[in-house]
Every structure is written in C-alpha cells, then in structure tokens.
Short mmCIF file of C-alpha atoms in Angstrom, two decimals:
data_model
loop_
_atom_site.label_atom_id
_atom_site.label_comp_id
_atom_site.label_asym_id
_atom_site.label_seq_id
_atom_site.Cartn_x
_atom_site.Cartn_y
_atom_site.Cartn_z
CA UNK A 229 32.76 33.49 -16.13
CA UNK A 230 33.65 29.84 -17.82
CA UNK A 231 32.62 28.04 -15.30
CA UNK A 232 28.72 29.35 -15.33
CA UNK A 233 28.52 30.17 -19.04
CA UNK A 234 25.95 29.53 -21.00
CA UNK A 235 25.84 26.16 -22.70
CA UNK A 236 25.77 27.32 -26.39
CA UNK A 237 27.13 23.99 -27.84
CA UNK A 238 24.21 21.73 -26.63
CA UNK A 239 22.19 21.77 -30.04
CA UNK A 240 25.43 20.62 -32.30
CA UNK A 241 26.91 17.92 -29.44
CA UNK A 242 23.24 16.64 -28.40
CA UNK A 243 23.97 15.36 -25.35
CA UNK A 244 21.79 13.18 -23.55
CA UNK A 245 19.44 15.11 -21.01
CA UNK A 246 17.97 13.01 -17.60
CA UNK A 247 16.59 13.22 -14.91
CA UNK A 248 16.89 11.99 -11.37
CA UNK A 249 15.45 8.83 -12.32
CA UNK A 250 16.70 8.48 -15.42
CA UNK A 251 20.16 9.01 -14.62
CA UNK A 252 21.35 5.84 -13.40
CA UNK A 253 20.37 4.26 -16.72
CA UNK A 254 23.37 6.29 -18.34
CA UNK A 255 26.24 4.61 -19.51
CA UNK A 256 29.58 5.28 -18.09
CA UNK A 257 31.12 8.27 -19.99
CA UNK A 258 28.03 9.22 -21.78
CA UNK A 259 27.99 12.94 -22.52
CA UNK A 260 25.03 14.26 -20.08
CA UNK A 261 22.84 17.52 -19.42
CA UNK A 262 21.17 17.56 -16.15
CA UNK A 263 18.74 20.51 -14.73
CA UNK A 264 17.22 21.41 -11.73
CA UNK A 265 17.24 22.38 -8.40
CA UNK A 266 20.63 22.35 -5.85
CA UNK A 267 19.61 19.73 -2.61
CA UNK A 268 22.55 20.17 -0.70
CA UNK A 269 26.39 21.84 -1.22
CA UNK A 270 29.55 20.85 -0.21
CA UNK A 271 33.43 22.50 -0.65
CA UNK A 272 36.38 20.53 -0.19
CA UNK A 273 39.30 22.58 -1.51
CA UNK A 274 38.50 23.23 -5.63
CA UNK A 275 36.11 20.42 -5.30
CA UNK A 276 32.70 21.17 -5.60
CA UNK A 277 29.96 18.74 -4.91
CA UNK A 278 26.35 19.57 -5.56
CA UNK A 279 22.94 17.33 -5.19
CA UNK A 280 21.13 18.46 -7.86
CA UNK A 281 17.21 16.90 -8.35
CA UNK A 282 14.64 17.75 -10.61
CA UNK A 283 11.77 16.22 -8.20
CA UNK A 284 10.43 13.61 -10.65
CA UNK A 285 11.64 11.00 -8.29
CA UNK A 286 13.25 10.31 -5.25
CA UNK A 287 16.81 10.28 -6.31
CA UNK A 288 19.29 13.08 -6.85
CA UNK A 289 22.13 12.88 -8.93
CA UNK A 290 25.88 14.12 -7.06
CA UNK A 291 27.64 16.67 -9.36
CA UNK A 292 31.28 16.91 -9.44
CA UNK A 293 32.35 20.57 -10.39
CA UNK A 294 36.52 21.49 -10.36
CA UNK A 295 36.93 25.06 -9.38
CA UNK A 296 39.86 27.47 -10.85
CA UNK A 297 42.84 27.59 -8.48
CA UNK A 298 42.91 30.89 -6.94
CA UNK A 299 40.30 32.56 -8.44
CA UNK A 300 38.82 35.20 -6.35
CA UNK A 301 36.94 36.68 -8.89
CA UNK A 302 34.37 33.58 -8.84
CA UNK A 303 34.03 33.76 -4.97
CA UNK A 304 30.69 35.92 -4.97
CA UNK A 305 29.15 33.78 -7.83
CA UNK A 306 29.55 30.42 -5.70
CA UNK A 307 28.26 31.87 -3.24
CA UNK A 308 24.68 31.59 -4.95
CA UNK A 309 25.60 28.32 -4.93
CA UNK A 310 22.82 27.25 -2.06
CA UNK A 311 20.01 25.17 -2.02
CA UNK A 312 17.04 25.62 -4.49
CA UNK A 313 19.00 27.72 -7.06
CA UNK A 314 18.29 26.20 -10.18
CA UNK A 315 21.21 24.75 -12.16
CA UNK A 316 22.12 23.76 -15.64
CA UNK A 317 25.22 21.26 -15.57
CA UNK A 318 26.83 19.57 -18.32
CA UNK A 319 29.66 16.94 -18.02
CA UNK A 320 30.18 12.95 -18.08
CA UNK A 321 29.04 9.91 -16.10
CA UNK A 322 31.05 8.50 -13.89
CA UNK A 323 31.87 5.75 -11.43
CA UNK A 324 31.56 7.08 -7.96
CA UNK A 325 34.27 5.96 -5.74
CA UNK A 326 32.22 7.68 -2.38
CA UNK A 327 29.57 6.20 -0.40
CA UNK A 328 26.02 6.97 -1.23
CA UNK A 329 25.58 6.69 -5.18
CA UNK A 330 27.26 4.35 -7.64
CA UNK A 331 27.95 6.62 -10.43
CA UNK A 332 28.04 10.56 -10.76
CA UNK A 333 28.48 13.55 -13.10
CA UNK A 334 31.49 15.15 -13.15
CA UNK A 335 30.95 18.06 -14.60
CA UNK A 336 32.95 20.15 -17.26
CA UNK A 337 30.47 23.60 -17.29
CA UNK A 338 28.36 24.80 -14.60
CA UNK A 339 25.13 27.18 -15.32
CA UNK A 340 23.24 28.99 -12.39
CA UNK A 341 19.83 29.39 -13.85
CA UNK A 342 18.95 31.28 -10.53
CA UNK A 343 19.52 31.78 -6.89
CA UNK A 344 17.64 31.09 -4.28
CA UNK A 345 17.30 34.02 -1.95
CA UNK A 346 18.30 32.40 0.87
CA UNK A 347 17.51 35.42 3.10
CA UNK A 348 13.81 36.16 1.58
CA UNK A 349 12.87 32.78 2.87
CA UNK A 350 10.10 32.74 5.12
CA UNK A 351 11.65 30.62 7.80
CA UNK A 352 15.00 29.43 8.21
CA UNK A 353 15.54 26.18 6.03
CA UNK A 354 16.28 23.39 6.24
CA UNK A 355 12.80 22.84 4.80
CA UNK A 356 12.73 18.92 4.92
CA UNK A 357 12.42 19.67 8.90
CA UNK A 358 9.60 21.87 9.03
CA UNK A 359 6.13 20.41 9.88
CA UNK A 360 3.29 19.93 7.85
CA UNK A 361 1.43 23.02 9.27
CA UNK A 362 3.72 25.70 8.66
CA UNK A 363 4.08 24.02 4.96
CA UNK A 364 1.06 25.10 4.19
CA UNK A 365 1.52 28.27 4.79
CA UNK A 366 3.27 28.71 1.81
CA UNK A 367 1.61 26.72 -0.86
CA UNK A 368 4.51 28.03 -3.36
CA UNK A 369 7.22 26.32 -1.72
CA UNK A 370 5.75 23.19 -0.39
CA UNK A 371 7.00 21.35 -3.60
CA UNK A 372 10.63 21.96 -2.83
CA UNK A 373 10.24 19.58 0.66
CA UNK A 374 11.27 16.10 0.25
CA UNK A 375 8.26 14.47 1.99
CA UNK A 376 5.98 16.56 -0.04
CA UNK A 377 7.55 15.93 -3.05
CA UNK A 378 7.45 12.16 -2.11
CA UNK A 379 3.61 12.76 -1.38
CA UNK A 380 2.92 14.04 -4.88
CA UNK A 381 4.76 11.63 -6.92
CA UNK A 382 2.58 9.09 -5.11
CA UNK A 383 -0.38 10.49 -5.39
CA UNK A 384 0.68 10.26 -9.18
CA UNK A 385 1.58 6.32 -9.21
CA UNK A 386 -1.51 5.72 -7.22
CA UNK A 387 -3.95 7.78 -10.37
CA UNK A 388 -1.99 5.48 -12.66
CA UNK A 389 -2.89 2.52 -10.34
CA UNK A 390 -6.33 3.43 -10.48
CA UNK A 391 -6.62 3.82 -13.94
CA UNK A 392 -4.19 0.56 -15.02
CA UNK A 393 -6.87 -1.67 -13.02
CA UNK A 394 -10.11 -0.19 -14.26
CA UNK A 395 -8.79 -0.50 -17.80
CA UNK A 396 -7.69 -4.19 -17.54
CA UNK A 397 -11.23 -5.26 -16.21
CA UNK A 398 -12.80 -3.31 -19.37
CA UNK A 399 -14.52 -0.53 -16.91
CA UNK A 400 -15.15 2.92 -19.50
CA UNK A 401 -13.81 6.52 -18.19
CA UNK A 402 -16.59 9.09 -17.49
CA UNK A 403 -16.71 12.50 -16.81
CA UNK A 404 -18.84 13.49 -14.35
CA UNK A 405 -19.72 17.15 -14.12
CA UNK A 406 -19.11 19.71 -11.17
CA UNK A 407 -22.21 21.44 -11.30
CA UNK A 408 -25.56 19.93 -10.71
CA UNK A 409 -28.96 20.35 -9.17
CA UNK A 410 -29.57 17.43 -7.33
CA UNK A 411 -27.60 16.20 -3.80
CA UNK A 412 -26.50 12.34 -3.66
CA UNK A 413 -26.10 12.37 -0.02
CA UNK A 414 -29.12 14.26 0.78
CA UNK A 415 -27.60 16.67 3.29
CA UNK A 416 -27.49 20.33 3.43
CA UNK A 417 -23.43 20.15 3.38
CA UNK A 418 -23.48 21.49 -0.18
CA UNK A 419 -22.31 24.75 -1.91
CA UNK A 420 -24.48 26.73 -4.26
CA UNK A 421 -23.28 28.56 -7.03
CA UNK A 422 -24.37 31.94 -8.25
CA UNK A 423 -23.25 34.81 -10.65
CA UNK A 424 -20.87 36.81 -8.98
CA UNK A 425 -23.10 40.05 -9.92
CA UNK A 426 -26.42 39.89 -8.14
CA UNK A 427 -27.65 42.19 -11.15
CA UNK A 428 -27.30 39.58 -13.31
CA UNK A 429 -30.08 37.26 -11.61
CA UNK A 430 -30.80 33.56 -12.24
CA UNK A 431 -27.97 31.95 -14.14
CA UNK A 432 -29.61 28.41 -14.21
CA UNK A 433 -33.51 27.21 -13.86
CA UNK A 434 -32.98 25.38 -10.80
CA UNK A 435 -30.73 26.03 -7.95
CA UNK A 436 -27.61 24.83 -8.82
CA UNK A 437 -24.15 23.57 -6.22
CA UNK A 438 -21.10 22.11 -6.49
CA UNK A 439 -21.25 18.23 -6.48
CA UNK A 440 -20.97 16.25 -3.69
CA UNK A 441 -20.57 12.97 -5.49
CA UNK A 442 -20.84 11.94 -9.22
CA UNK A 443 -23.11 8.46 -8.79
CA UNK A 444 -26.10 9.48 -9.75
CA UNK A 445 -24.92 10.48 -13.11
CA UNK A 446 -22.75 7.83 -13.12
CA UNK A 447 -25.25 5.40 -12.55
CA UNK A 448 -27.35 6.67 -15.18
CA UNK A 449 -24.28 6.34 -17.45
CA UNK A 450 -24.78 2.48 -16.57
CA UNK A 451 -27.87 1.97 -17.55
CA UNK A 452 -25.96 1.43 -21.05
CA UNK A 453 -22.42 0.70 -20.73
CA UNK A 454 -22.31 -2.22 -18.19
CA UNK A 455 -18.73 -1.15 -15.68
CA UNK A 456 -18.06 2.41 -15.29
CA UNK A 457 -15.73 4.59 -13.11
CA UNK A 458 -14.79 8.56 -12.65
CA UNK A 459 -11.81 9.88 -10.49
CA UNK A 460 -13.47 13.94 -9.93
CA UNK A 461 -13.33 16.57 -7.54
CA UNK A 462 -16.19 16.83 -5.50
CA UNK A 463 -17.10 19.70 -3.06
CA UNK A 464 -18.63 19.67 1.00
CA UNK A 465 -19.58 22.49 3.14
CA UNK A 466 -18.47 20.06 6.21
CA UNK A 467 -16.23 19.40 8.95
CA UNK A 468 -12.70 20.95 10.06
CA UNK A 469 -10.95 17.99 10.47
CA UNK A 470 -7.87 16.46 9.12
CA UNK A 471 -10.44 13.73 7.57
CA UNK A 472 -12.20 16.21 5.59
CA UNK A 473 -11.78 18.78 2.95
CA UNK A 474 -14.02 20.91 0.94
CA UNK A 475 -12.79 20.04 -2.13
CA UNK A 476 -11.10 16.50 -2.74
CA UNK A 477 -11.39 13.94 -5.20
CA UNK A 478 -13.83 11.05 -4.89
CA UNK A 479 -13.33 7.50 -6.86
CA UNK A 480 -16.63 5.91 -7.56
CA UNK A 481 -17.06 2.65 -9.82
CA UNK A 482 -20.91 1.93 -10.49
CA UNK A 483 -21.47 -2.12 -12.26
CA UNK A 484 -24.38 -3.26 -14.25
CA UNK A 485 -26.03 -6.91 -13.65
CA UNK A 486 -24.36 -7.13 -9.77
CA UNK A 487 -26.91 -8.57 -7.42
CA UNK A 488 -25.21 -9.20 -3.86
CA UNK A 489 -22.78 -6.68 -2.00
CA UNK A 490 -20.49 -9.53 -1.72
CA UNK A 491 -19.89 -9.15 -5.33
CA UNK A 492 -18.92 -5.25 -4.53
CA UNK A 493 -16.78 -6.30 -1.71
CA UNK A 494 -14.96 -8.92 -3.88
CA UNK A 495 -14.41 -6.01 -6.31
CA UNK A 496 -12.97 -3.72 -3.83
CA UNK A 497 -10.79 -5.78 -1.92
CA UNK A 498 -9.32 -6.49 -5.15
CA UNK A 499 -8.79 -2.95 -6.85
CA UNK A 500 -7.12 -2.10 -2.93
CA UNK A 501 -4.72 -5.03 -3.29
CA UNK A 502 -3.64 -4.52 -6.62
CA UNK A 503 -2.62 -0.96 -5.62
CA UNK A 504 -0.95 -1.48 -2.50
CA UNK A 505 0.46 -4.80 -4.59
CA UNK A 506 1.90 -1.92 -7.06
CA UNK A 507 2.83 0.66 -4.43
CA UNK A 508 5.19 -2.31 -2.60
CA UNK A 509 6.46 -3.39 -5.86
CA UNK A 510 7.51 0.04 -7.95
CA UNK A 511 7.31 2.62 -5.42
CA UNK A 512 8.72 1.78 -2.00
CA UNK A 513 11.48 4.17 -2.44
CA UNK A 514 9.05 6.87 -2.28
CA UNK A 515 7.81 5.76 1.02
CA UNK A 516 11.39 5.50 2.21
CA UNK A 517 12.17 9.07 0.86
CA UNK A 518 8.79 10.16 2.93
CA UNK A 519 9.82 8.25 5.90
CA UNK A 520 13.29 7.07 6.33
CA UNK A 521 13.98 4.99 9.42
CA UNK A 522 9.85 4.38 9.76
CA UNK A 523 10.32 3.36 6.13
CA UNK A 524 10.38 -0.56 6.68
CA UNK A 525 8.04 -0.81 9.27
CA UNK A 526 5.57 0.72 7.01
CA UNK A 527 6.47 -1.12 4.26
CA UNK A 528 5.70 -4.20 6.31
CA UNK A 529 2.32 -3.43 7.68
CA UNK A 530 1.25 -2.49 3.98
CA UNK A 531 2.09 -6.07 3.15
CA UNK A 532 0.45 -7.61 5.91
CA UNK A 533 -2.44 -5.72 5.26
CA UNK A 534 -3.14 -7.31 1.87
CA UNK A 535 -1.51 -10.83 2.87
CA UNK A 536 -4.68 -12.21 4.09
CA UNK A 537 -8.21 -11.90 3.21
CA UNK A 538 -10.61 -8.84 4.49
CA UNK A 539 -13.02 -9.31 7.37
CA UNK A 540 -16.39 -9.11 6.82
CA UNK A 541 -18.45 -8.48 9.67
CA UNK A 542 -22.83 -7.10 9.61
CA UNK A 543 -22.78 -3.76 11.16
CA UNK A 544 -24.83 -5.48 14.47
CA UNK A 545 -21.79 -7.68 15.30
CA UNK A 546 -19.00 -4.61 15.11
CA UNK A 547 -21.84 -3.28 17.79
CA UNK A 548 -21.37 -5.74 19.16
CA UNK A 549 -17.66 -6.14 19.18
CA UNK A 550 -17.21 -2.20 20.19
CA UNK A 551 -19.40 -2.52 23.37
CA UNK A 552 -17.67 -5.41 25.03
CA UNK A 553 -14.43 -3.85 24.40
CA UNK A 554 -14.07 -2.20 27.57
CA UNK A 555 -12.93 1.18 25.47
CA UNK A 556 -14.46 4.48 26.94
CA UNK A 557 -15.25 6.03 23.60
CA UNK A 558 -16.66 9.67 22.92
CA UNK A 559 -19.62 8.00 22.07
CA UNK A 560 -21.05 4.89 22.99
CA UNK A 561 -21.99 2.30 20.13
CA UNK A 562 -25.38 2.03 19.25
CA UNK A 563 -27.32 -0.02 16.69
CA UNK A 564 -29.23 3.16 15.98
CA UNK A 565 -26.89 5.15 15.39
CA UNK A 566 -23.65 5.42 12.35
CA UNK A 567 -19.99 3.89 13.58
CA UNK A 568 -17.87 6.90 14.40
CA UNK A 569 -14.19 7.45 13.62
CA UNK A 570 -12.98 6.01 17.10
CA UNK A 571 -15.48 2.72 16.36
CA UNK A 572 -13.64 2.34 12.97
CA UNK A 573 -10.39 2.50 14.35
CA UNK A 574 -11.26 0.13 17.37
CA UNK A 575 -12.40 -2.36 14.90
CA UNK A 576 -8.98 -2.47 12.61
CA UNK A 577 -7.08 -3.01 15.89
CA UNK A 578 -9.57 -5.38 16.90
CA UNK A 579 -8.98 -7.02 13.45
CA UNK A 580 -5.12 -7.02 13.50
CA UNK A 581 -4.93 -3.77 10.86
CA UNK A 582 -6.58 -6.39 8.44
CA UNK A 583 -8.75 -4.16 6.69
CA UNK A 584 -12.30 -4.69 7.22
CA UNK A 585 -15.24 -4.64 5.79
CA UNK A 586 -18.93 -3.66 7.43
CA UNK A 587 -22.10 -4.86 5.88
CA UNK A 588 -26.09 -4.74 6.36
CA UNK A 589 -26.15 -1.63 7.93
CA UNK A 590 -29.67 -0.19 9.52
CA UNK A 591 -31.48 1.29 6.35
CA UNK A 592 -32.78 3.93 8.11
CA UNK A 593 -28.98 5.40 8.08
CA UNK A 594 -28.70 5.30 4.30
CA UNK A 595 -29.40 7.34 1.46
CA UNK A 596 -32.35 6.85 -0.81
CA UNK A 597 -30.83 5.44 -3.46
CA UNK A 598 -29.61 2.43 -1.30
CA UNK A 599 -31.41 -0.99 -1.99
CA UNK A 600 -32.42 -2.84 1.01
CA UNK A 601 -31.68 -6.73 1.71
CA UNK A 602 -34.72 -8.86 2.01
CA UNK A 603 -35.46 -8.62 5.64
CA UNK A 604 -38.67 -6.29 5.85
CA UNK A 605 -36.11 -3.67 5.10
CA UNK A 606 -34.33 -3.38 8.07
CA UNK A 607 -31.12 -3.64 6.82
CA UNK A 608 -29.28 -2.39 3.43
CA UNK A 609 -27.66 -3.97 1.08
CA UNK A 610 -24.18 -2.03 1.79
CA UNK A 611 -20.73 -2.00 3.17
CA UNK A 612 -17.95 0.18 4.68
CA UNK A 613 -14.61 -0.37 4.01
CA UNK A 614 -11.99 0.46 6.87
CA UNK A 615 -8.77 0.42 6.75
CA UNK A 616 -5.30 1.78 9.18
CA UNK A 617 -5.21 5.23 9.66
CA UNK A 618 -8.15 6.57 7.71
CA UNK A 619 -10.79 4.10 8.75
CA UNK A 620 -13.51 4.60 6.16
CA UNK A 621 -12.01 4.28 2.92
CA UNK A 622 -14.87 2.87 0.75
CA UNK A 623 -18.69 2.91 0.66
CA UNK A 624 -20.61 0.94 -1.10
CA UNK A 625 -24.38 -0.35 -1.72
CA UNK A 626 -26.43 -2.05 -3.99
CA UNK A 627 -28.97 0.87 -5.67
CA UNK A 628 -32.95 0.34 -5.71
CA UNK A 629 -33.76 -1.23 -9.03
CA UNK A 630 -37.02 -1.24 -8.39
CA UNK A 631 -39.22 1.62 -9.96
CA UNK A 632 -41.98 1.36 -7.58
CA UNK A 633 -39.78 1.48 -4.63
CA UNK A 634 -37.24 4.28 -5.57
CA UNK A 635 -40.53 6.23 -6.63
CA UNK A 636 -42.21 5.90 -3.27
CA UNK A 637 -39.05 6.69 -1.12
CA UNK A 638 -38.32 10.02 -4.17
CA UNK A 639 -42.35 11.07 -3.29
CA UNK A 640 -41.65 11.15 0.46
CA UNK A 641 -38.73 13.27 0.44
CA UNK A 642 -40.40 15.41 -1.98
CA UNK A 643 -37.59 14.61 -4.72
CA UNK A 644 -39.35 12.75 -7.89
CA UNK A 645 -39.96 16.11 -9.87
CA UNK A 646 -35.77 17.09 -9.42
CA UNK A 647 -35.08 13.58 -10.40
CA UNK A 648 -37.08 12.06 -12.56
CA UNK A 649 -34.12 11.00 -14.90
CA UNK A 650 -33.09 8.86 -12.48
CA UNK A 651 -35.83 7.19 -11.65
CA UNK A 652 -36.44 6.44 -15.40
CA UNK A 653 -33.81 4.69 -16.02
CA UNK A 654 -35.47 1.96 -14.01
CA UNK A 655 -38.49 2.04 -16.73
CA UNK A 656 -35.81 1.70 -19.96
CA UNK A 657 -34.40 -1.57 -19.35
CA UNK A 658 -33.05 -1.16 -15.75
CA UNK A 659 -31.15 -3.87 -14.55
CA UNK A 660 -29.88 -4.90 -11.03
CA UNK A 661 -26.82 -2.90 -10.51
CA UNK A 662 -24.07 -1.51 -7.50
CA UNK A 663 -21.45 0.60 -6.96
CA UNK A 664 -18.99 2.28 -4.34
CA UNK A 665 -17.13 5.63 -3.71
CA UNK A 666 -13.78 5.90 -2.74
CA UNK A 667 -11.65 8.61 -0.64
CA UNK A 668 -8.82 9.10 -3.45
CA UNK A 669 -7.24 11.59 -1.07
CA UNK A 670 -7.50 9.98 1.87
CA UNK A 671 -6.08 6.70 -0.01
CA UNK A 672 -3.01 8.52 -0.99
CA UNK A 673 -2.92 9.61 3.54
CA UNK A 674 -3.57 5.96 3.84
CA UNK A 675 -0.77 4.46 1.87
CA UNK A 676 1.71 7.25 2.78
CA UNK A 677 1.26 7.50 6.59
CA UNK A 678 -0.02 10.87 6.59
CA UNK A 679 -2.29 11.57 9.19
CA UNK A 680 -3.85 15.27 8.01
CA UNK A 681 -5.97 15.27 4.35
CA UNK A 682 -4.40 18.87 4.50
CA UNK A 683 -1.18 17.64 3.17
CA UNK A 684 -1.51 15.16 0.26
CA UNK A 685 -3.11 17.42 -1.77
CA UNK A 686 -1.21 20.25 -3.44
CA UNK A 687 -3.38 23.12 -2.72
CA UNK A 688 -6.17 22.14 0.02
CA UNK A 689 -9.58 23.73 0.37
CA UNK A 690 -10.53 23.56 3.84
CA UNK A 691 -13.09 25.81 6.10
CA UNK A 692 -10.81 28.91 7.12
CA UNK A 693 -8.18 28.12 4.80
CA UNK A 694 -6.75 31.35 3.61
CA UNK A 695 -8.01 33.77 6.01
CA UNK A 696 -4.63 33.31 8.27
CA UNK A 697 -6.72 31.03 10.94
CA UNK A 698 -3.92 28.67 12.70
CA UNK A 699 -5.33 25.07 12.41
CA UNK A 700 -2.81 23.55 14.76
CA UNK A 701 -5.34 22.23 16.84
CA UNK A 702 -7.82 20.75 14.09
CA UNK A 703 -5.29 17.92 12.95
CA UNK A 704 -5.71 16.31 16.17
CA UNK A 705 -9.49 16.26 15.15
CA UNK A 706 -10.94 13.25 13.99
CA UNK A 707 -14.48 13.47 13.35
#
C-alpha cells in the first residue's frame, strides 16, 4: 500500500535523518527521515497524528500523516498503528499551529517497521503508569517507559559529568580489574570465582572473587601518576535492600601528595557541585520527563543543595546531635558503634538537606588501610559524605603512608604475605596520599529522586533476583 511503502528513494534525495532531539534544529521545510517507536495515536477524520520518539531524549516529534478518502482496504494496516510499533516516516518540517510543539513533520510516506503486539503484552499498557516493581519484571521492556528511559539518559549525562571533571583537573583513566585475590573492605561479603567444571580444579594460585572495590590497585597505580580515577563494576554478597546491589558501579579517585582530609572534602564537594551544576543546567528536562508536576520542586532542592557550602561536622558531634534529637530510632547512636541509615538521614534534615560531611571517625570502625589523625589513634583521618535520599554517598580517608604502621596492622590480620605489593609501594618512594569511593548508582537515585537502586540500573543484580521472589516489601528496606 502507498502509504506504508518502502522508502526506496532515500539514497538519491538524501534527506536529512534526526532524532527527537535533533529535530527541532531543522529548518522549516527541510526534507526529513525520522525512525522509531509510536508514543501515542490519534484519528481525526483522514488525519493521522502519531508521537513518534527514538528515546535518545526526552522529546518526541508529532507526525502528521493524510489518509486516502475512503479507503477500506488500509483499515487493517492502521490498525497496527499502536504504541511501540516501530515506524519509518518521511515528509517535511513544519510550523505547528496546535498546542504542545512548535514545529512538526507532516509526512508524505508512512513505513511500519513493526507492530507491537498489543495483546502479547504482559500487562495492560499504558506502561508509563506501571510501578517500578512490576518493571522489572520484564527487563526487555523497561526501556520503552518514559521514566526509565529518562533514568538511563541520565545516568548517561551524569558518566559524561564524571569524566568532563576528572579530565579538566588532569586526573588519568584506569582500569581496574574484576577479579582479584585480596578484599579492600575486609569482610566476608565477597564472591569467589571458580571453573564451572569441578574436574577442572584450581584455575588460579590463590583464591580468587569478584572485587569489592578497585583502591587498592588504584592506589598502587598512584604511587606513579600523581591523580587517578576508575568508574567499574564492583560485586557484594550483601544486603536486600533498595540501597544495595550485588553488582553496581563504584567511582573512586585516589591523589598523590594530599595530607589532610579537608583537602579530600574540598575535592568532593566540588566534583558533586559541578555535576548537579551540569544536571540543572543541560538536563532538567529529563528530570521533568521523570517527574512532571514534582519536576520543579526537585529542581529547586537540587539547587539549594549546592547553593551553600557543605557541613562538616567530627563523627562525636553528629552523636551528639542524633541523641538529643528526641527521634526514637531503630538503633540508638553510639560513639562505638557506625551511623546507620536513619542517623544519616536525621542529620541532612537536621542540616536543612545541605549535604554533609562526617569526619574523624573512631579508627577502630575503619579498614586497615585507613591512616589515623594524630591523637593516639583514636580517630581516622576520614569522612562520609551524606546527602538527600541516599545518605552515604562518598567515603573517603587518608591511606597509611607509613611502612612500619601498615606492616604491623597487615601482620595482625594475618594479611602481609597476600599483600605485599601494597605495602611496598610505601618502600619505592611512597608519598602521603588519599582518596574516596563513590556510589555511581546510587548518585544517579540521588539526582533523579529514585528511591530503589533496583531501578537506575538497566539490568540489576540483587539477592533473589531472577528466581521469581516478589521484592515488594524490600524497597521499603533501608539498611
């Protein structure tokens, strides 16, 4: 049928193919191609007018398609006409004389690539009003939903965020591998890899898992290129709540020559701003795509939240703080004991949702690697970094410079033989240095407004996930 042939004349006429985005940067009567996927349908008379997107931005471009007069023949191919069937149109920019776009395509051929089968679907769309949870259900189709669309494209922005600020400030790109045979956190949260086939026995000399967390390689990258960063994956055996996931993707800067936290705090407070700075500036219609009348609000309290400087506070006076609140938490603050999720969250309310910063915490809670301040080594030279929504965003700490020290703490946990790398690097010119790790996942939930880690990642690895276990109830999980 003429109206959905195929488009053999593209190649000689070379019209201009867009996108979404790109389409409002046509000029007016500009021969244009446009592909991909029908939004939303609607008949008036011969008038056709389809919403046609190709998800690489917010926008959607209105196509303008005149139907034959009396032609019954075409009725059963329009009806394919539905949301998600993939189009092909061809035609010429227009000005738009309705409300809600300034220009549009009015079309002069009309290609169905292919229908949707609307009644294969596994619930009854309109998919932009199904939540989060049943979503992920069906990994193959979350894509088509506007939010998660939204969610992806900023995860995308915020990468290039990332990556624009490191490389202005002269930081080098490592790689940081997946495998390795030491733990950076020192817990038993790991995952260990083996052949598949028992018969085939050891595969590596030592026991080998899935990283947890690329510093210690990174840090030993340091030791000769002065600023550093990685954005991996990295894997934990922990937790079923929305804060966690098995597999996720961990940011981690490590600096050469830094000798108070302060100058770590300085440097994350300003790689946080500059992002937001970038989100508020180039990508608040993604937001407002994500959240439409919560749009603005959100927008605002993104601004205020880099408008003024961070609080700093030592981890004794958020103790402090937290216990003449009045709040009946889970679990009661305690200068022995790590700030839990409600404690974070207390604290940026307490702060105004100005993000805040926790220092000096007790060094028995830290990891070996973490250098302590000069206090008879009660307290370490670190920080937390909590911010709306997520609360811990950031970690940070100066790391032991000192041979003698590191060595002593590596002999009592029975660790010097795995890694005695590490430790070296303190003999071959070893130089004061710090670092941080930071949630790249749970920045993207932070900047978004999405409360579950579940669902700004495309395909999330969580304990249970795929064995058709309902995890309703675990979003509403915190710790």
């Amino acid at each position: 049928m003429a109206a959905f042939r195929c488009l053999q004349t593209f190649g000689r006429c070379r019209p201009r193919f867009v996108t979404g985005r790109a389409c409002s940067t046509v000029t007016t009567g500009e021969e244009t191609v446009l592909k991909g996927w029908i939004k939303k349908v609607r008949f008036y008379g011969q008038l056709v007018f389809v919403d046609v997107a190709d998800g690489t931005s917010a926008s959607h471009v209105q196509v303008v398609f005149k139907r034959k007069k009396k032609a019954k023949s075409e009725d059963a191919v329009w009806a394919d006409v539905t949301p998600f069937a993939s189009v092909e149109t061809r035609g010429h920019i227009i000005q738009s004389i309705g409300p809600g776009q300034e220009t549009e395509l009015k079309a002069s051929s009309f290609r169905l690539h292919s229908p949707c089968d609307q009644s294969a679907l596994p619930y009854t769309m309109t998919v932009d009003e199904l939540d989060f949870v049943s979503l992920r259900r069906t990994p193959h189709l979350r894509a088509k939903d506007r939010r998660f669309a939204a969610i992806l494209r900023m995860r995308h922005h915020l990468r290039r965020a990332v990556q624009q600020y490191f490389d202005d400030r002269g930081f080098i790109y490592v790689d940081t591998p997946a495998l390795t045979s030491s733990n950076c956190e020192g817990g038993g949260e790991v995952f260990q890899v083996k052949p598949a086939n028992p018969e085939t026995g050891p595969f590596f000399r030592d026991p080998t898992f899935l990283t947890v967390s690329g510093q210690l390689e990174l840090e030993m990258i340091n030791s000769g290129i002065a600023k550093v960063y990685t954005l991996s994956p990295a894997f934990r055996a922990e937790g079923k709540s929305r804060r966690h996931l098995s597999e996720f993707h961990m940011l981690e800067a490590e600096v050469a020559f830094v000798e108070r936290v302060s100058e770590l705090t300085e440097l994350t407070e300003d790689l946080y701003k500059y992002i937001i700075r970038q989100v508020l500036d180039f990508h608040s219609d993604e937001l407002a795509a994500l959240h439409h009348s919560d749009a603005k609000a959100h927008l605002e309290y993104l601004e205020r939240s880099i408008s003024k400087p961070c609080i700093q506070m030592p981890f004794h006076e958020a103790v402090d703080v937290l216990k003449r609140s009045g709040e009946a938490f889970a679990f009661d603050p305690s200068t022995t004991s790590d700030l839990r999720a409600e404690h974070e969250k207390y604290l940026n309310k307490h702060c105004g949702d100005t993000p805040v910063f926790v220092t000096d915490f007790p060094m028995e809670s830290k990891p070996f690697y973490c250098r302590s301040n000069d206090d008879e080594k009660k307290t370490s030279a670190s920080f937390d970094f909590l911010v709306g929504g997520v609360s811990e965003l950031a970690g940070g700490t100066l790391r032991e410079e000192r041979y003698d020290v590191l060595k002593e703490r590596l002999d009592q946990l029975g660790m010097t033989d795995k890694l005695q790398g590490y430790l070296d690097v303190r003999r071959y010119g070893g130089v004061p240095h710090g670092g941080f790790g930071l949630g790249f996942d749970r920045l993207v939930s932070h900047v978004t407004k999405t409360p579950s880690l579940r669902d700004v990642t495309p395909f999330p690895r969580y304990r249970n996930a795929g064995r058709g276990v309902e995890d309703e109830g675990e979003d509403a999980v915190d710790e």
